[in-house]
Amino acid sequence: MTMVRRTSESKGMRARIAAAVLAMLLLPGAMTGCTGLDPNVHADSLAASAGLIREQVDAGGFVLTAFARISRPDQPLTVYIEGDGYAWMSRSMPSPDPTPHQAMGLALAAADGSANVVYLARPCQFTPMSLNPRCGIPYWTGKRFAPEVVASLNGAVDRFLARLNPQPGQRAHRLNLVGYSGGGALAVLVAARRTDVVSIRTVAGNLDDEYVNRLHGVSPMPESENAIDVAARVAAIAQIHFTGADDTVVPPEVAQRFVEREGAQCAQVRTVPGVGHDGDWAARWPALLAIRPTCVERSMGAT
């Protein structure tokens, strides 16, 4: 069983979160993805400012890097899943290392003041390749949403949930999932395998990779699962899909297609003006996070 470190609740959590977001925004190239700072140094600095501690979790086939803060084991757990990272050097040349230069999923986690927050990097991100002999270019290109990737992330979620200690009468597991870009697809795919997810939030989420790939004229991914194909299986989970009005990578219609496939009872799309795919989501996140996903009862109509 993997051992992970506990942290104590910080009295100055709000101040540290504000500092983390500010640090991210002030780094050169924070909004463009270009920075001279080592990705690991940047991630450690951002995470430390929010009380998130780096860990490595052996989760079924991949050793995943996580950053976690669990200070109230009696409270719900929110898990953030990173985007695709630095998957491609150009349209036709994959990167040798998918670790994100600017980890937007981590920036969102750092902006979350909840008591229990876990950030999960994707397979092969941040973790040394020597610890992941399974890692190879397919896992950040055509197989990035493969069943074994979903299973590994799901296993990591189980390990962190095991650290919660609900009080008598409380639900044993209260899990909120958040995913950025490709991590949004994986949040949905993980939720489809579970029965304990109470909410899903995606940010610029690639919820229909077949449509997005056709839109950009790139190859399909037959070895990957597609989030829109499991829409019906998560239809009873309260969810919000945040999209950027200026996002040309995963445009707002992707989330609309997902919600239409699923039905609007528990899912809604919120389009944020003036934001692109890798825009200033972290700065806006505290306000967006305050918007609670809810399920709306359908009208039965006249009889």
CSV table of N, CA and C in Angstrom, one decimal, residues 134-295:
chain,number,residue,atom,x,y,z
A,134,ARG,N,6.8,1.9,-18.6
A,134,ARG,CA,5.7,1.8,-19.6
A,134,ARG,C,5.5,3.1,-20.4
A,135,CYS,N,6.1,4.2,-20.0
A,135,CYS,CA,5.9,5.5,-20.6
A,135,CYS,C,6.5,5.4,-22.0
A,136,GLY,N,5.8,6.1,-22.9
A,136,GLY,CA,6.3,6.2,-24.3
A,136,GLY,C,5.4,7.2,-25.0
A,137,ILE,N,5.8,7.7,-26.1
A,137,ILE,CA,5.1,8.8,-26.8
A,137,ILE,C,3.6,8.5,-27.0
A,138,PRO,N,3.2,7.2,-27.3
A,138,PRO,CA,1.8,7.0,-27.5
A,138,PRO,C,0.9,7.5,-26.3
A,139,TYR,N,1.5,7.5,-25.1
A,139,TYR,CA,0.7,7.8,-23.9
A,139,TYR,C,0.5,9.3,-23.7
A,140,TRP,N,1.1,10.1,-24.6
A,140,TRP,CA,0.7,11.5,-24.6
A,140,TRP,C,0.3,12.0,-26.0
A,141,THR,N,0.1,11.0,-26.8
A,141,THR,CA,-0.5,11.3,-28.2
A,141,THR,C,-1.8,10.5,-28.4
A,142,GLY,N,-1.7,9.4,-29.1
A,142,GLY,CA,-2.9,8.7,-29.5
A,142,GLY,C,-3.5,7.9,-28.3
A,143,LYS,N,-2.8,7.5,-27.3
A,143,LYS,CA,-3.3,6.7,-26.2
A,143,LYS,C,-3.5,7.6,-24.9
A,144,ARG,N,-3.6,8.9,-25.0
A,144,ARG,CA,-3.6,9.7,-23.8
A,144,ARG,C,-4.9,9.5,-23.0
A,145,PHE,N,-6.0,9.0,-23.6
A,145,PHE,CA,-7.2,8.7,-22.9
A,145,PHE,C,-7.5,7.2,-22.9
A,146,ALA,N,-6.4,6.4,-23.0
A,146,ALA,CA,-6.6,4.9,-23.1
A,146,ALA,C,-7.2,4.4,-21.8
A,147,PRO,N,-7.8,3.2,-21.8
A,147,PRO,CA,-8.4,2.6,-20.6
A,147,PRO,C,-7.4,2.5,-19.5
A,148,GLU,N,-6.1,2.1,-19.8
A,148,GLU,CA,-5.2,1.9,-18.7
A,148,GLU,C,-4.8,3.2,-18.1
A,149,VAL,N,-4.9,4.3,-18.8
A,149,VAL,CA,-4.6,5.7,-18.3
A,149,VAL,C,-5.8,6.0,-17.3
A,150,VAL,N,-7.0,5.8,-17.7
A,150,VAL,CA,-8.1,6.1,-16.9
A,150,VAL,C,-8.0,5.2,-15.6
A,151,ALA,N,-7.7,3.9,-15.8
A,151,ALA,CA,-7.6,3.0,-14.6
A,151,ALA,C,-6.5,3.5,-13.6
A,152,SER,N,-5.4,4.0,-14.1
A,152,SER,CA,-4.3,4.5,-13.2
A,152,SER,C,-4.8,5.7,-12.4
A,153,LEU,N,-5.4,6.7,-13.1
A,153,LEU,CA,-5.9,7.8,-12.4
A,153,LEU,C,-7.0,7.5,-11.4
A,154,ASN,N,-7.8,6.5,-11.8
A,154,ASN,CA,-8.9,6.1,-10.8
A,154,ASN,C,-8.3,5.4,-9.6
A,155,GLY,N,-7.2,4.6,-9.8
A,155,GLY,CA,-6.6,4.0,-8.7
A,155,GLY,C,-5.9,5.0,-7.7
A,156,ALA,N,-5.4,6.1,-8.3
A,156,ALA,CA,-4.8,7.1,-7.5
A,156,ALA,C,-5.8,7.8,-6.6
A,157,VAL,N,-7.0,8.1,-7.3
A,157,VAL,CA,-8.1,8.7,-6.5
A,157,VAL,C,-8.5,7.8,-5.3
A,158,ASP,N,-8.5,6.5,-5.5
A,158,ASP,CA,-8.9,5.6,-4.4
A,158,ASP,C,-7.9,5.7,-3.3
A,159,ARG,N,-6.6,5.8,-3.6
A,159,ARG,CA,-5.6,5.9,-2.5
A,159,ARG,C,-5.7,7.2,-1.7
A,160,PHE,N,-6.1,8.3,-2.3
A,160,PHE,CA,-6.3,9.5,-1.6
A,160,PHE,C,-7.6,9.5,-0.8
A,161,LEU,N,-8.6,8.9,-1.4
A,161,LEU,CA,-9.9,8.8,-0.7
A,161,LEU,C,-9.8,8.0,0.6
A,162,ALA,N,-8.8,7.0,0.6
A,162,ALA,CA,-8.6,6.1,1.8
A,162,ALA,C,-8.1,6.9,3.0
A,163,ARG,N,-7.7,8.2,2.7
A,163,ARG,CA,-7.2,9.0,3.8
A,163,ARG,C,-8.3,9.8,4.5
A,164,LEU,N,-9.5,9.7,4.0
A,164,LEU,CA,-10.6,10.5,4.6
A,164,LEU,C,-11.2,9.6,5.7
A,165,ASN,N,-11.7,10.3,6.7
A,165,ASN,CA,-12.3,9.6,7.9
A,165,ASN,C,-13.7,10.3,8.1
A,166,PRO,N,-14.7,9.8,7.4
A,166,PRO,CA,-16.0,10.4,7.6
A,166,PRO,C,-16.6,10.2,9.0
A,167,GLN,N,-17.3,11.1,9.5
A,167,GLN,CA,-18.0,11.0,10.8
A,167,GLN,C,-19.2,10.1,10.7
A,168,PRO,N,-19.7,9.5,11.8
A,168,PRO,CA,-20.9,8.7,11.7
A,168,PRO,C,-22.0,9.4,11.1
A,169,GLY,N,-22.7,8.7,10.2
A,169,GLY,CA,-23.8,9.3,9.5
A,169,GLY,C,-23.5,10.1,8.2
A,170,GLN,N,-22.2,10.4,8.0
A,170,GLN,CA,-21.7,11.0,6.8
A,170,GLN,C,-21.5,10.0,5.7
A,171,ARG,N,-21.6,10.5,4.4
A,171,ARG,CA,-21.3,9.6,3.3
A,171,ARG,C,-19.8,9.2,3.4
A,172,ALA,N,-19.5,8.0,3.1
A,172,ALA,CA,-18.1,7.5,3.2
A,172,ALA,C,-17.2,8.2,2.2
A,173,HIS,N,-17.6,8.5,1.0
A,173,HIS,CA,-16.8,9.2,0.1
A,173,HIS,C,-17.6,10.3,-0.5
A,174,ARG,N,-17.0,11.5,-0.5
A,174,ARG,CA,-17.6,12.7,-1.1
A,174,ARG,C,-16.5,13.3,-2.0
A,175,LEU,N,-16.6,13.0,-3.3
A,175,LEU,CA,-15.5,13.2,-4.2
A,175,LEU,C,-16.0,14.2,-5.3
A,176,ASN,N,-15.2,15.3,-5.5
A,176,ASN,CA,-15.4,16.3,-6.5
A,176,ASN,C,-14.2,16.1,-7.5
A,177,LEU,N,-14.5,16.1,-8.8
A,177,LEU,CA,-13.5,16.0,-9.8
A,177,LEU,C,-13.5,17.2,-10.7
A,178,VAL,N,-12.2,17.7,-11.0
A,178,VAL,CA,-12.0,18.9,-11.8
A,178,VAL,C,-10.9,18.5,-12.8
A,179,GLY,N,-11.2,18.8,-14.1
A,179,GLY,CA,-10.2,18.5,-15.1
A,179,GLY,C,-10.0,19.7,-16.1
A,180,TYR,N,-8.7,20.0,-16.4
A,180,TYR,CA,-8.4,21.0,-17.4
A,180,TYR,C,-8.1,20.4,-18.7
A,181,SER,N,-8.7,20.9,-19.8
A,181,SER,CA,-8.4,20.5,-21.2
A,181,SER,C,-8.6,19.0,-21.3
A,182,GLY,N,-7.5,18.2,-21.7
A,182,GLY,CA,-7.6,16.8,-21.7
A,182,GLY,C,-7.9,16.1,-20.4
A,183,GLY,N,-7.5,16.8,-19.3
A,183,GLY,CA,-7.9,16.3,-18.0
A,183,GLY,C,-9.4,16.4,-17.7
A,184,GLY,N,-10.1,17.3,-18.5
A,184,GLY,CA,-11.6,17.3,-18.4
A,184,GLY,C,-12.2,16.0,-18.9
A,185,ALA,N,-11.6,15.5,-20.0
A,185,ALA,CA,-12.1,14.2,-20.6
A,185,ALA,C,-11.9,13.1,-19.5
A,186,LEU,N,-10.7,13.1,-18.9
A,186,LEU,CA,-10.3,12.1,-18.0
A,186,LEU,C,-11.2,12.2,-16.7
A,187,ALA,N,-11.5,13.4,-16.3
A,187,ALA,CA,-12.4,13.5,-15.1
A,187,ALA,C,-13.7,12.8,-15.4
A,188,VAL,N,-14.3,13.0,-16.6
A,188,VAL,CA,-15.5,12.4,-17.0
A,188,VAL,C,-15.4,10.9,-17.0
A,189,LEU,N,-14.3,10.4,-17.6
A,189,LEU,CA,-14.0,9.0,-17.8
A,189,LEU,C,-13.8,8.3,-16.5
A,190,VAL,N,-13.1,9.0,-15.5
A,190,VAL,CA,-13.0,8.4,-14.2
A,190,VAL,C,-14.3,8.4,-13.5
A,191,ALA,N,-15.1,9.4,-13.6
A,191,ALA,CA,-16.4,9.5,-12.9
A,191,ALA,C,-17.3,8.4,-13.4
A,192,ALA,N,-17.2,8.0,-14.7
A,192,ALA,CA,-18.0,7.0,-15.3
A,192,ALA,C,-17.7,5.6,-14.7
A,193,ARG,N,-16.6,5.4,-14.0
A,193,ARG,CA,-16.2,4.2,-13.4
A,193,ARG,C,-16.6,4.1,-11.9
A,194,ARG,N,-17.1,5.2,-11.4
A,194,ARG,CA,-17.3,5.3,-9.9
A,194,ARG,C,-18.8,5.5,-9.6
A,195,THR,N,-19.0,5.4,-8.3
A,195,THR,CA,-20.4,5.6,-7.8
A,195,THR,C,-20.4,6.7,-6.7
A,196,ASP,N,-19.2,7.3,-6.4
A,196,ASP,CA,-19.1,8.2,-5.3
A,196,ASP,C,-18.8,9.6,-5.7
A,197,VAL,N,-18.9,10.0,-7.0
A,197,VAL,CA,-18.6,11.3,-7.4
A,197,VAL,C,-19.8,12.2,-7.2
A,198,VAL,N,-19.7,13.3,-6.5
A,198,VAL,CA,-20.8,14.2,-6.3
A,198,VAL,C,-20.8,15.4,-7.2
A,199,SER,N,-19.7,15.7,-7.9
A,199,SER,CA,-19.7,16.8,-8.8
A,199,SER,C,-18.5,16.7,-9.8
A,200,ILE,N,-18.7,17.2,-11.0
A,200,ILE,CA,-17.6,17.3,-12.0
A,200,ILE,C,-17.6,18.7,-12.5
A,201,ARG,N,-16.4,19.3,-12.6
A,201,ARG,CA,-16.2,20.5,-13.2
A,201,ARG,C,-15.1,20.4,-14.3
A,202,THR,N,-15.3,20.9,-15.5
A,202,THR,CA,-14.2,20.9,-16.5
A,202,THR,C,-13.9,22.3,-16.9
A,203,VAL,N,-12.7,22.5,-17.2
A,203,VAL,CA,-12.2,23.8,-17.7
A,203,VAL,C,-11.6,23.7,-19.1
A,204,ALA,N,-12.2,24.2,-20.1
A,204,ALA,CA,-11.7,24.1,-21.5
A,204,ALA,C,-11.6,22.6,-21.8
A,205,GLY,N,-12.5,21.8,-21.3
A,205,GLY,CA,-12.4,20.3,-21.4
A,205,GLY,C,-12.6,19.8,-22.8
A,206,ASN,N,-11.8,18.8,-23.1
A,206,ASN,CA,-11.9,18.1,-24.4
A,206,ASN,C,-12.9,17.0,-24.2
A,207,LEU,N,-14.2,17.3,-24.3
A,207,LEU,CA,-15.2,16.3,-24.0
A,207,LEU,C,-15.7,15.5,-25.2
A,208,ASP,N,-15.1,15.7,-26.3
A,208,ASP,CA,-15.4,15.0,-27.5
A,208,ASP,C,-14.2,15.0,-28.4
A,209,ASP,N,-13.2,14.1,-28.2
A,209,ASP,CA,-11.9,14.2,-28.9
A,209,ASP,C,-12.1,13.9,-30.4
A,210,GLU,N,-13.0,13.1,-30.7
A,210,GLU,CA,-13.2,12.8,-32.1
A,210,GLU,C,-13.6,14.1,-32.9
A,211,TYR,N,-14.5,14.8,-32.3
A,211,TYR,CA,-15.0,16.1,-32.9
A,211,TYR,C,-13.8,17.1,-33.0
A,212,VAL,N,-13.1,17.2,-31.9
A,212,VAL,CA,-12.0,18.2,-31.8
A,212,VAL,C,-10.9,17.8,-32.8
A,213,ASN,N,-10.6,16.5,-32.9
A,213,ASN,CA,-9.6,16.1,-33.9
A,213,ASN,C,-10.0,16.4,-35.4
A,214,ARG,N,-11.3,16.1,-35.6
A,214,ARG,CA,-11.8,16.4,-37.0
A,214,ARG,C,-11.7,17.9,-37.2
A,215,LEU,N,-12.1,18.7,-36.2
A,215,LEU,CA,-12.0,20.2,-36.3
A,215,LEU,C,-10.7,20.7,-36.7
A,216,HIS,N,-9.6,20.1,-36.2
A,216,HIS,CA,-8.3,20.5,-36.4
A,216,HIS,C,-7.6,19.7,-37.5
A,217,GLY,N,-8.3,18.7,-38.1
A,217,GLY,CA,-7.7,17.9,-39.2
A,217,GLY,C,-6.5,17.1,-38.7
A,218,VAL,N,-6.6,16.5,-37.5
A,218,VAL,CA,-5.6,15.6,-37.0
A,218,VAL,C,-6.2,14.2,-36.9
A,219,SER,N,-5.3,13.2,-36.7
A,219,SER,CA,-5.6,11.8,-36.7
A,219,SER,C,-6.6,11.5,-35.6
A,220,PRO,N,-7.5,10.5,-35.8
A,220,PRO,CA,-8.3,10.1,-34.7
A,220,PRO,C,-7.5,9.2,-33.7
A,221,MET,N,-8.1,8.9,-32.5
A,221,MET,CA,-7.4,8.2,-31.5
A,221,MET,C,-8.2,6.9,-31.1
A,222,PRO,N,-8.1,5.9,-32.0
A,222,PRO,CA,-8.9,4.7,-31.7
A,222,PRO,C,-8.6,3.9,-30.5
A,223,GLU,N,-7.4,4.1,-29.9
A,223,GLU,CA,-7.0,3.4,-28.7
A,223,GLU,C,-7.4,4.2,-27.4
A,224,SER,N,-8.0,5.4,-27.6
A,224,SER,CA,-8.4,6.2,-26.5
A,224,SER,C,-10.0,6.1,-26.3
A,225,GLU,N,-10.4,6.3,-25.1
A,225,GLU,CA,-11.8,6.4,-24.9
A,225,GLU,C,-12.2,7.9,-25.1
A,226,ASN,N,-13.5,8.1,-25.5
A,226,ASN,CA,-14.0,9.4,-25.7
A,226,ASN,C,-15.1,9.8,-24.7
A,227,ALA,N,-14.8,10.9,-24.0
A,227,ALA,CA,-15.7,11.3,-22.9
A,227,ALA,C,-17.2,11.4,-23.3
A,228,ILE,N,-17.5,11.8,-24.5
A,228,ILE,CA,-18.9,12.0,-24.9
A,228,ILE,C,-19.6,10.7,-25.0
A,229,ASP,N,-18.8,9.6,-25.2
A,229,ASP,CA,-19.5,8.3,-25.3
A,229,ASP,C,-20.0,7.7,-24.0
A,230,VAL,N,-19.5,8.3,-22.8
A,230,VAL,CA,-20.0,7.9,-21.5
A,230,VAL,C,-20.9,9.0,-20.9
A,231,ALA,N,-21.3,9.9,-21.7
A,231,ALA,CA,-22.1,11.0,-21.2
A,231,ALA,C,-23.3,10.5,-20.4
A,232,ALA,N,-24.0,9.5,-20.9
A,232,ALA,CA,-25.2,9.0,-20.2
A,232,ALA,C,-24.8,8.4,-18.9
A,233,ARG,N,-23.6,7.8,-18.7
A,233,ARG,CA,-23.3,7.2,-17.5
A,233,ARG,C,-22.9,8.2,-16.3
A,234,VAL,N,-22.7,9.4,-16.7
A,234,VAL,CA,-22.5,10.5,-15.7
A,234,VAL,C,-23.6,11.5,-15.6
A,235,ALA,N,-24.7,11.2,-16.3
A,235,ALA,CA,-25.8,12.1,-16.4
A,235,ALA,C,-26.4,12.5,-15.1
A,236,ALA,N,-26.3,11.7,-14.0
A,236,ALA,CA,-26.9,12.0,-12.7
A,236,ALA,C,-26.0,12.7,-11.8
A,237,ILE,N,-24.8,13.1,-12.3
A,237,ILE,CA,-23.8,13.8,-11.5
A,237,ILE,C,-23.9,15.3,-11.8
A,238,ALA,N,-24.0,16.1,-10.7
A,238,ALA,CA,-24.0,17.6,-10.9
A,238,ALA,C,-22.7,18.0,-11.6
A,239,GLN,N,-22.8,18.8,-12.6
A,239,GLN,CA,-21.6,19.2,-13.3
A,239,GLN,C,-21.7,20.6,-14.0
A,240,ILE,N,-20.5,21.2,-14.1
A,240,ILE,CA,-20.4,22.5,-14.8
A,240,ILE,C,-19.2,22.4,-15.8
A,241,HIS,N,-19.4,22.8,-17.0
A,241,HIS,CA,-18.3,22.7,-18.0
A,241,HIS,C,-18.0,24.2,-18.4
A,242,PHE,N,-16.9,24.7,-17.9
A,242,PHE,CA,-16.5,26.1,-18.2
A,242,PHE,C,-15.7,26.1,-19.5
A,243,THR,N,-16.1,27.0,-20.4
A,243,THR,CA,-15.4,27.1,-21.7
A,243,THR,C,-15.0,28.6,-21.9
A,244,GLY,N,-14.0,28.8,-22.7
A,244,GLY,CA,-13.6,30.2,-23.0
A,244,GLY,C,-14.2,30.6,-24.3
A,245,ALA,N,-14.7,31.8,-24.3
A,245,ALA,CA,-15.4,32.4,-25.5
A,245,ALA,C,-14.3,32.5,-26.6
A,246,ASP,N,-13.1,32.7,-26.3
A,246,ASP,CA,-12.0,32.9,-27.3
A,246,ASP,C,-11.2,31.6,-27.5
A,247,ASP,N,-11.7,30.5,-27.0
A,247,ASP,CA,-10.9,29.2,-27.1
A,247,ASP,C,-11.1,28.7,-28.6
A,248,THR,N,-10.0,28.6,-29.3
A,248,THR,CA,-10.0,28.1,-30.6
A,248,THR,C,-9.5,26.6,-30.6
A,249,VAL,N,-9.0,26.2,-29.5
A,249,VAL,CA,-8.4,24.8,-29.4
A,249,VAL,C,-9.6,23.8,-29.1
A,250,VAL,N,-10.3,24.1,-28.0
A,250,VAL,CA,-11.5,23.4,-27.7
A,250,VAL,C,-12.6,24.4,-27.6
A,251,PRO,N,-13.3,24.7,-28.7
A,251,PRO,CA,-14.3,25.8,-28.6
A,251,PRO,C,-15.5,25.4,-27.8
A,252,PRO,N,-16.3,26.4,-27.5
A,252,PRO,CA,-17.5,26.2,-26.6
A,252,PRO,C,-18.4,25.1,-27.1
A,253,GLU,N,-18.5,24.9,-28.4
A,253,GLU,CA,-19.5,24.0,-28.9
A,253,GLU,C,-19.2,22.5,-28.5
A,254,VAL,N,-17.9,22.3,-28.1
A,254,VAL,CA,-17.6,20.9,-27.6
A,254,VAL,C,-18.3,20.6,-26.4
A,255,ALA,N,-18.3,21.5,-25.4
A,255,ALA,CA,-19.1,21.3,-24.2
A,255,ALA,C,-20.6,21.2,-24.5
A,256,GLN,N,-21.1,22.1,-25.4
A,256,GLN,CA,-22.5,22.1,-25.7
A,256,GLN,C,-22.9,20.7,-26.3
A,257,ARG,N,-22.0,20.1,-27.1
A,257,ARG,CA,-22.3,18.8,-27.7
A,257,ARG,C,-22.4,17.7,-26.6
A,258,PHE,N,-21.5,17.8,-25.6
A,258,PHE,CA,-21.5,16.9,-24.6
A,258,PHE,C,-22.8,17.0,-23.7
A,259,VAL,N,-23.2,18.2,-23.4
A,259,VAL,CA,-24.4,18.4,-22.6
A,259,VAL,C,-25.6,18.0,-23.3
A,260,GLU,N,-25.7,18.3,-24.6
A,260,GLU,CA,-26.8,17.8,-25.4
A,260,GLU,C,-26.9,16.3,-25.5
A,261,ARG,N,-25.8,15.6,-25.6
A,261,ARG,CA,-25.8,14.2,-25.6
A,261,ARG,C,-26.3,13.6,-24.3
A,262,GLU,N,-25.9,14.3,-23.2
A,262,GLU,CA,-26.2,13.9,-21.8
A,262,GLU,C,-27.6,14.2,-21.4
A,263,GLY,N,-28.1,15.4,-21.8
A,263,GLY,CA,-29.3,16.0,-21.2
A,263,GLY,C,-29.0,17.0,-20.2
A,264,ALA,N,-29.8,18.0,-20.0
A,264,ALA,CA,-29.5,19.2,-19.2
A,264,ALA,C,-29.9,19.1,-17.8
A,265,GLN,N,-30.3,18.0,-17.3
A,265,GLN,CA,-30.8,17.9,-15.9
A,265,GLN,C,-29.7,18.2,-14.9
A,266,CYS,N,-28.5,17.7,-15.1
A,266,CYS,CA,-27.5,17.9,-14.1
A,266,CYS,C,-26.3,18.6,-14.7
A,267,ALA,N,-26.2,18.9,-16.0
A,267,ALA,CA,-25.1,19.5,-16.6
A,267,ALA,C,-25.4,20.9,-17.2
A,268,GLN,N,-24.4,21.8,-17.0
A,268,GLN,CA,-24.6,23.1,-17.6
A,268,GLN,C,-23.2,23.5,-18.2
A,269,VAL,N,-23.3,24.4,-19.2
A,269,VAL,CA,-22.1,25.0,-19.8
A,269,VAL,C,-22.1,26.5,-19.4
A,270,ARG,N,-20.9,27.0,-18.9
A,270,ARG,CA,-20.7,28.4,-18.6
A,270,ARG,C,-19.6,28.9,-19.5
A,271,THR,N,-19.9,29.8,-20.4
A,271,THR,CA,-18.9,30.3,-21.3
A,271,THR,C,-18.4,31.6,-20.7
A,272,VAL,N,-17.0,31.7,-20.6
A,272,VAL,CA,-16.4,32.9,-19.9
A,272,VAL,C,-15.9,33.8,-21.0
A,273,PRO,N,-16.3,35.0,-21.1
A,273,PRO,CA,-15.9,35.9,-22.1
A,273,PRO,C,-14.4,36.3,-21.9
A,274,GLY,N,-13.7,36.5,-23.1
A,274,GLY,CA,-12.4,37.0,-23.1
A,274,GLY,C,-11.3,36.1,-22.7
A,275,VAL,N,-11.6,34.8,-22.7
A,275,VAL,CA,-10.6,33.8,-22.2
A,275,VAL,C,-10.4,32.8,-23.3
A,276,GLY,N,-9.1,32.5,-23.6
A,276,GLY,CA,-8.7,31.4,-24.6
A,276,GLY,C,-8.4,30.1,-23.9
A,277,HIS,N,-7.9,29.2,-24.6
A,277,HIS,CA,-7.7,27.9,-24.0
A,277,HIS,C,-6.8,27.9,-22.9
A,278,ASP,N,-5.6,28.6,-23.0
A,278,ASP,CA,-4.7,28.6,-21.9
A,278,ASP,C,-4.6,30.1,-21.3
A,279,GLY,N,-5.8,30.7,-21.2
A,279,GLY,CA,-5.9,32.0,-20.6
A,279,GLY,C,-5.8,32.0,-19.1
A,280,ASP,N,-6.2,33.1,-18.5
A,280,ASP,CA,-6.0,33.3,-17.1
A,280,ASP,C,-7.1,32.6,-16.3
A,281,TRP,N,-7.2,31.3,-16.5
A,281,TRP,CA,-8.2,30.5,-15.7
A,281,TRP,C,-8.0,30.5,-14.2
A,282,ALA,N,-6.7,30.5,-13.8
A,282,ALA,CA,-6.4,30.4,-12.4
A,282,ALA,C,-6.8,31.6,-11.7
A,283,ALA,N,-6.6,32.8,-12.3
A,283,ALA,CA,-7.0,34.1,-11.7
A,283,ALA,C,-8.5,34.1,-11.5
A,284,ARG,N,-9.3,33.5,-12.4
A,284,ARG,CA,-10.7,33.5,-12.3
A,284,ARG,C,-11.3,32.4,-11.5
A,285,TRP,N,-10.5,31.4,-11.2
A,285,TRP,CA,-11.0,30.2,-10.6
A,285,TRP,C,-11.7,30.3,-9.3
A,286,PRO,N,-11.2,31.1,-8.3
A,286,PRO,CA,-12.0,31.2,-7.1
A,286,PRO,C,-13.5,31.7,-7.3
A,287,ALA,N,-13.7,32.6,-8.2
A,287,ALA,CA,-15.0,33.0,-8.5
A,287,ALA,C,-15.8,32.0,-9.2
A,288,LEU,N,-15.2,31.3,-10.2
A,288,LEU,CA,-15.9,30.2,-10.9
A,288,LEU,C,-16.2,29.0,-10.0
A,289,LEU,N,-15.3,28.8,-9.1
A,289,LEU,CA,-15.5,27.6,-8.2
A,289,LEU,C,-16.6,27.9,-7.3
A,290,ALA,N,-17.0,29.1,-7.0
A,290,ALA,CA,-18.1,29.4,-6.1
A,290,ALA,C,-19.4,29.1,-6.8
A,291,ILE,N,-19.4,28.9,-8.1
A,291,ILE,CA,-20.7,28.5,-8.8
A,291,ILE,C,-20.9,27.0,-8.6
A,292,ARG,N,-21.9,26.6,-7.9
A,292,ARG,CA,-22.1,25.2,-7.5
A,292,ARG,C,-22.8,24.4,-8.6
A,293,PRO,N,-22.3,23.3,-9.0
A,293,PRO,CA,-23.0,22.4,-9.9
A,293,PRO,C,-24.3,21.9,-9.2
A,294,THR,N,-25.4,21.9,-9.9
A,294,THR,CA,-26.7,21.4,-9.3
A,294,THR,C,-27.4,20.6,-10.3
A,295,CYS,N,-28.3,19.7,-9.9
A,295,CYS,CA,-29.2,19.0,-10.7
A,295,CYS,C,-30.6,19.7,-10.6
